[in-house]
């Protein structure tokens, strides 16, 4: 097992007005501004004030739905959203340190386009780009593209064939993005006036990927990005997705529902990592938690209950739902960190209420305990996670 | 405030980020990165300072090749169009942001989502230059591959554009109530509902992006064929042309504007914007001298041979660029020596073109390089700032265009001098804005407002 990166990492997951479906009804939620650049810029700037590692931006092709696999016709929740890659790009010039990790759906889109988009995000953010890859099994998303039927999956079967197929294709997609990022060597652009050559074509590489679902020739149209390989991330809840995290990503997000599960989940990810031949590589994993914060624990619980009441149902989440004080959350974060997670990805129940408490109460509390950075030190997102700038797979040694 | 009345026709100006062709002189000491965001931000800020209508990005989805190798004499590589434009929206306030996006190697739902997002994130400044291609060469980078038959590309483009129009109009703009007290977020449970069933597309569902400030991006079209002209007259807001000379420009302008009535459109609803280069000098002679140096930078001996190969469709590497043209004729066949390059398709009758080039070279005693310098020149406005301002104005007033997409030859500072010297003279002539009057690109281009779609 690789040596453990001692630093604690805090990521922020942004989705609409927050992760509670009734969060748009809270004071200060700004639900009519969700389509504006200012809304997203201000949230990410606040996260950067709190020295957070990165923000992830939730995204999907289909309109939001309360149902996990079908559209709905509800009118009482946030509907409508922007392409997260472009939101990240829009925010990039107005921030300086924080990592920007939009979501790319890999089942219906083109790896060639995604690769150059994330490479370009890395350029416009000067080395702060990442990408969260996610698969789509939803028939309504397949119908938006009309190119193939949805893959039928049964999430209750850990070795389900459909699930395996979807994630195998996701691994191919990541492989193509990665090869394309390397398809230009760092010094391919030579501008050699003497010979009239702008590039050294020996340093441009066809990637010649041939997979079951697609083939891609390359090279990319975009030169190798500043980080070499922007940070690839994925959220995983079970074995097949753990395999994707272990085999293809630089950073994983997992969802331990109780502290006791953390070690077991990590053990499974590490086993898959070894099976993928990556046992010696650092692969930080963050635990996801939905947070409702208040200076008083009872007030936090009351606020969550009020939101549940507005929503007409108790919040159900794939991740642990926490309601308490920033100090209590700091305890949980440290407990998870001690159990081997590199940190947490915080999903604010309501951005307007919880984000300032993350940046102005949780972070100072962790800093008081000597557990979190007091300034940004690294210049790229990879460096922040202790990941080296990788050698180019095509470069002659 | 601008002074005087708007008696004279107004000029529209755009800045073309220097492309991956030989117009761009990368060897100049002033030439900077074609990839770093700072270069894009520089050109965009210059264009906005000069009150330009928009910035324009071209696109190509495969590195060009010639003789089976990546073409290495011009700038190679560019960033992703959407991502750069979204970032530019953060460093500009009014400038339109136009991107070239291919309708063959994309899907309507995704492109509509990206343009609607860009239009939101720029508060109404997005434009889409719709281009088509069919070649298997580019298709090798995509899931779709190169299946599209050449004669299908306009069918797909038309249906693609129609599908995105359906998507953009699937929200009418008043659905989001977001009333915190009552808990009603959406007025209409069906907002965004769409279905498209055409020969190329069979898609349905609900579009995820509510109506954007402009309703849809401003639509550009760049084709020049009969089909391309009809395509533009039917639905585009602007045409990006290469008709540089005054006479050719007037003929094209009259032809395309003349088609609009048949589509129920007014002449001002389609703007005609040729690409143009420029060279400024303290005197006209000085400018001419600079232009001559630039043309020789743009067309090196090696570049001239490569251009000649594109017409001849043969390996001509043994020829001396300072010598005469080959005696042999072009090779006419299905395979082509150059790939991923639009100009290849422009040589529709290589034998006839070669004959013309030979006659020209013999008549003027031109070497290969001198010939290529002459025949590949684009419309260029060369002279003192006041001569260039006068020529641009004359071109527009003569109904040869509605303005220009200016292509600087140096990245990123190639527009600075134009912004500082020519723009003020155009403003003095009363033919170019001194302040932005509107906030959206549609407003900058004086395009009629779009009707609000009615649902149901």
Short mmCIF file of C-alpha atoms in Angstrom, two decimals, chain A residues 23-32 34-37 40 59-64 71-87 89-94 103 106-113 116-118 120-121 123-124 126 140 143-148 169 173 180 184 189 191-201 204 206 213-223, chain B residues 26-28 31-37 59-63 65-66 68-84 86-92 105-107 109-110 113-118 120-122 125 137 139-144 156 171 176-194 201-211 302 306:
data_model
loop_
_atom_site.label_atom_id
_atom_site.label_comp_id
_atom_site.label_asym_id
_atom_site.label_seq_id
_atom_site.Cartn_x
_atom_site.Cartn_y
_atom_site.Cartn_z
CA UNK A 23 -33.29 23.91 -0.31
CA UNK A 24 -34.44 26.34 -2.99
CA UNK A 25 -37.09 27.56 -0.57
CA UNK A 26 -34.61 28.63 2.11
CA UNK A 27 -33.82 32.30 2.68
CA UNK A 28 -30.97 33.46 0.45
CA UNK A 29 -31.22 30.45 -1.87
CA UNK A 30 -31.52 32.60 -5.06
CA UNK A 31 -33.48 29.97 -7.00
CA UNK A 32 -34.12 32.30 -9.92
CA UNK A 34 -29.32 29.27 -10.97
CA UNK A 35 -28.77 29.93 -14.66
CA UNK A 36 -26.57 32.97 -14.10
CA UNK A 37 -22.78 33.08 -14.10
CA UNK A 40 -21.84 29.89 -9.61
CA UNK A 59 -24.61 17.42 -14.03
CA UNK A 60 -26.74 15.16 -16.16
CA UNK A 61 -28.12 15.37 -19.67
CA UNK A 62 -31.75 14.87 -18.69
CA UNK A 63 -33.84 17.37 -16.81
CA UNK A 64 -33.74 16.72 -13.06
CA UNK A 71 -38.51 11.50 -15.66
CA UNK A 72 -41.15 13.04 -13.43
CA UNK A 73 -43.55 15.94 -13.83
CA UNK A 74 -42.99 17.56 -10.48
CA UNK A 75 -43.16 21.32 -10.34
CA UNK A 76 -42.06 21.79 -6.72
CA UNK A 77 -38.33 21.22 -7.17
CA UNK A 78 -35.51 22.89 -9.08
CA UNK A 79 -35.66 22.03 -12.76
CA UNK A 80 -33.23 23.19 -15.44
CA UNK A 81 -29.46 23.38 -15.32
CA UNK A 82 -26.37 24.39 -17.23
CA UNK A 83 -23.60 22.30 -18.77
CA UNK A 84 -21.12 21.90 -15.92
CA UNK A 85 -17.96 21.95 -18.06
CA UNK A 86 -18.91 25.40 -19.30
CA UNK A 87 -19.84 26.59 -15.81
CA UNK A 89 -14.76 27.35 -17.55
CA UNK A 90 -16.82 30.46 -16.82
CA UNK A 91 -15.64 30.43 -13.19
CA UNK A 92 -12.00 29.58 -13.93
CA UNK A 93 -10.69 33.06 -14.82
CA UNK A 94 -12.34 34.49 -11.69
CA UNK A 103 -19.24 16.15 -14.56
CA UNK A 106 -19.62 9.11 -20.74
CA UNK A 107 -22.31 6.81 -22.11
CA UNK A 108 -23.70 8.97 -24.90
CA UNK A 109 -21.00 11.56 -25.51
CA UNK A 110 -17.79 11.62 -27.52
CA UNK A 111 -14.51 10.99 -25.67
CA UNK A 112 -12.68 13.12 -28.25
CA UNK A 113 -14.80 16.19 -27.41
CA UNK A 116 -10.22 18.46 -25.43
CA UNK A 117 -12.83 20.23 -23.30
CA UNK A 118 -11.19 19.12 -20.05
CA UNK A 120 -8.96 23.33 -22.30
CA UNK A 121 -10.45 23.73 -18.82
CA UNK A 123 -5.55 25.69 -19.77
CA UNK A 124 -8.12 28.32 -18.75
CA UNK A 126 -3.83 27.02 -15.41
CA UNK A 140 -34.81 9.06 -20.90
CA UNK A 143 -33.76 9.04 -25.91
CA UNK A 144 -32.19 12.52 -25.90
CA UNK A 145 -29.42 11.17 -28.12
CA UNK A 146 -31.36 8.56 -30.00
CA UNK A 147 -28.24 6.65 -30.98
CA UNK A 148 -28.59 3.56 -28.82
CA UNK A 169 -17.19 1.41 -21.53
CA UNK A 173 -13.70 6.41 -22.34
CA UNK A 180 -5.47 11.99 -26.13
CA UNK A 184 1.07 15.62 -27.83
CA UNK A 189 5.49 22.71 -30.42
CA UNK A 191 8.39 26.90 -33.77
CA UNK A 192 11.60 26.16 -35.61
CA UNK A 193 12.08 29.08 -37.98
CA UNK A 194 15.12 27.47 -39.59
CA UNK A 195 13.16 24.51 -40.94
CA UNK A 196 9.78 26.25 -41.07
CA UNK A 197 8.21 23.65 -38.81
CA UNK A 198 5.73 24.68 -36.12
CA UNK A 199 5.57 21.24 -34.53
CA UNK A 200 7.85 18.26 -34.37
CA UNK A 201 5.47 15.70 -35.81
CA UNK A 204 2.47 13.93 -32.03
CA UNK A 206 -1.95 8.54 -33.00
CA UNK A 213 -18.14 0.56 -28.49
CA UNK A 214 -15.84 3.03 -30.23
CA UNK A 215 -12.52 3.60 -31.91
CA UNK A 216 -10.53 6.81 -31.81
CA UNK A 217 -7.52 7.60 -33.99
CA UNK A 218 -6.09 10.87 -32.59
CA UNK A 219 -4.00 12.82 -32.01
CA UNK A 220 -6.00 15.40 -30.05
CA UNK A 221 -6.42 18.82 -31.60
CA UNK A 222 -5.41 20.30 -28.24
CA UNK A 223 -1.83 20.11 -26.91
CA UNK B 26 3.88 32.18 -36.12
CA UNK B 27 7.52 32.92 -36.82
CA UNK B 28 7.18 36.64 -36.07
CA UNK B 31 3.72 35.95 -32.13
CA UNK B 32 2.45 34.40 -28.90
CA UNK B 33 0.69 31.21 -27.86
CA UNK B 34 -2.28 29.85 -29.80
CA UNK B 35 -3.37 27.78 -26.84
CA UNK B 36 -2.86 29.73 -23.61
CA UNK B 37 -5.99 31.47 -22.40
CA UNK B 59 -12.61 24.67 -35.49
CA UNK B 60 -11.22 21.51 -37.04
CA UNK B 61 -11.61 18.12 -35.43
CA UNK B 62 -8.57 16.41 -36.84
CA UNK B 63 -5.04 17.66 -37.35
CA UNK B 65 -2.28 15.91 -42.98
CA UNK B 66 -0.46 16.01 -46.26
CA UNK B 68 0.25 10.99 -45.02
CA UNK B 69 1.90 13.12 -42.33
CA UNK B 70 0.65 15.77 -39.93
CA UNK B 71 1.03 19.13 -41.70
CA UNK B 72 3.68 20.95 -39.71
CA UNK B 73 4.33 24.23 -41.54
CA UNK B 74 1.38 26.15 -40.06
CA UNK B 75 0.16 26.61 -36.52
CA UNK B 76 -1.04 23.23 -35.24
CA UNK B 77 -3.49 22.71 -32.40
CA UNK B 78 -6.27 24.63 -30.76
CA UNK B 79 -8.35 24.47 -27.61
CA UNK B 80 -11.97 23.39 -27.33
CA UNK B 81 -14.29 26.04 -28.73
CA UNK B 82 -17.09 25.98 -26.14
CA UNK B 83 -14.71 25.91 -23.19
CA UNK B 84 -12.70 28.90 -24.40
CA UNK B 86 -17.28 30.22 -21.72
CA UNK B 87 -14.05 31.39 -20.13
CA UNK B 88 -13.98 34.49 -22.35
CA UNK B 89 -17.46 35.36 -21.08
CA UNK B 90 -15.77 35.91 -17.71
CA UNK B 91 -13.31 38.50 -18.99
CA UNK B 92 -15.64 40.45 -21.32
CA UNK B 105 -19.63 14.92 -35.39
CA UNK B 106 -21.96 16.22 -32.69
CA UNK B 107 -25.52 15.49 -31.56
CA UNK B 109 -29.21 17.67 -27.86
CA UNK B 110 -25.67 18.15 -26.61
CA UNK B 113 -27.35 22.30 -24.30
CA UNK B 114 -23.89 23.79 -24.76
CA UNK B 115 -25.03 26.83 -26.75
CA UNK B 116 -27.96 27.51 -24.42
CA UNK B 117 -25.52 27.29 -21.50
CA UNK B 118 -23.05 29.61 -23.21
CA UNK B 120 -26.85 32.05 -20.23
CA UNK B 121 -23.28 32.33 -18.98
CA UNK B 122 -22.56 35.25 -21.32
CA UNK B 125 -23.72 36.82 -26.42
CA UNK B 137 -10.68 11.14 -42.04
CA UNK B 139 -14.73 10.58 -38.50
CA UNK B 140 -11.91 8.37 -37.27
CA UNK B 141 -11.89 10.43 -34.08
CA UNK B 142 -15.56 9.80 -33.31
CA UNK B 143 -17.99 7.09 -32.35
CA UNK B 144 -20.01 7.95 -35.41
CA UNK B 156 -28.01 16.39 -41.78
CA UNK B 171 -38.89 26.53 -23.15
CA UNK B 176 -39.62 29.30 -13.78
CA UNK B 177 -41.64 30.89 -11.00
CA UNK B 178 -39.52 29.76 -8.03
CA UNK B 179 -42.04 31.04 -5.52
CA UNK B 180 -40.50 30.14 -2.18
CA UNK B 181 -43.71 30.67 -0.24
CA UNK B 182 -46.03 28.50 -2.30
CA UNK B 183 -43.38 25.98 -3.29
CA UNK B 184 -44.10 26.27 -7.00
CA UNK B 185 -40.82 26.20 -8.94
CA UNK B 186 -42.13 25.48 -12.41
CA UNK B 187 -45.33 26.87 -13.81
CA UNK B 188 -45.51 24.16 -16.43
CA UNK B 189 -44.92 20.45 -15.65
CA UNK B 190 -44.19 19.92 -19.34
CA UNK B 191 -41.56 22.66 -19.75
CA UNK B 192 -38.83 21.61 -22.16
CA UNK B 193 -40.84 18.80 -23.74
CA UNK B 194 -39.75 18.09 -27.30
CA UNK B 201 -32.69 12.16 -35.80
CA UNK B 202 -35.18 10.39 -33.61
CA UNK B 203 -34.96 12.09 -30.23
CA UNK B 204 -37.42 13.08 -27.53
CA UNK B 205 -37.69 14.05 -23.90
CA UNK B 206 -37.33 17.30 -22.00
CA UNK B 207 -34.57 19.80 -22.70
CA UNK B 208 -32.56 20.55 -19.55
CA UNK B 209 -31.70 24.20 -20.20
CA UNK B 210 -34.44 26.80 -19.80
CA UNK B 211 -34.70 29.51 -22.45
CA UNK B 302 7.99 24.99 -48.63
CA UNK B 306 2.54 22.23 -50.30
#
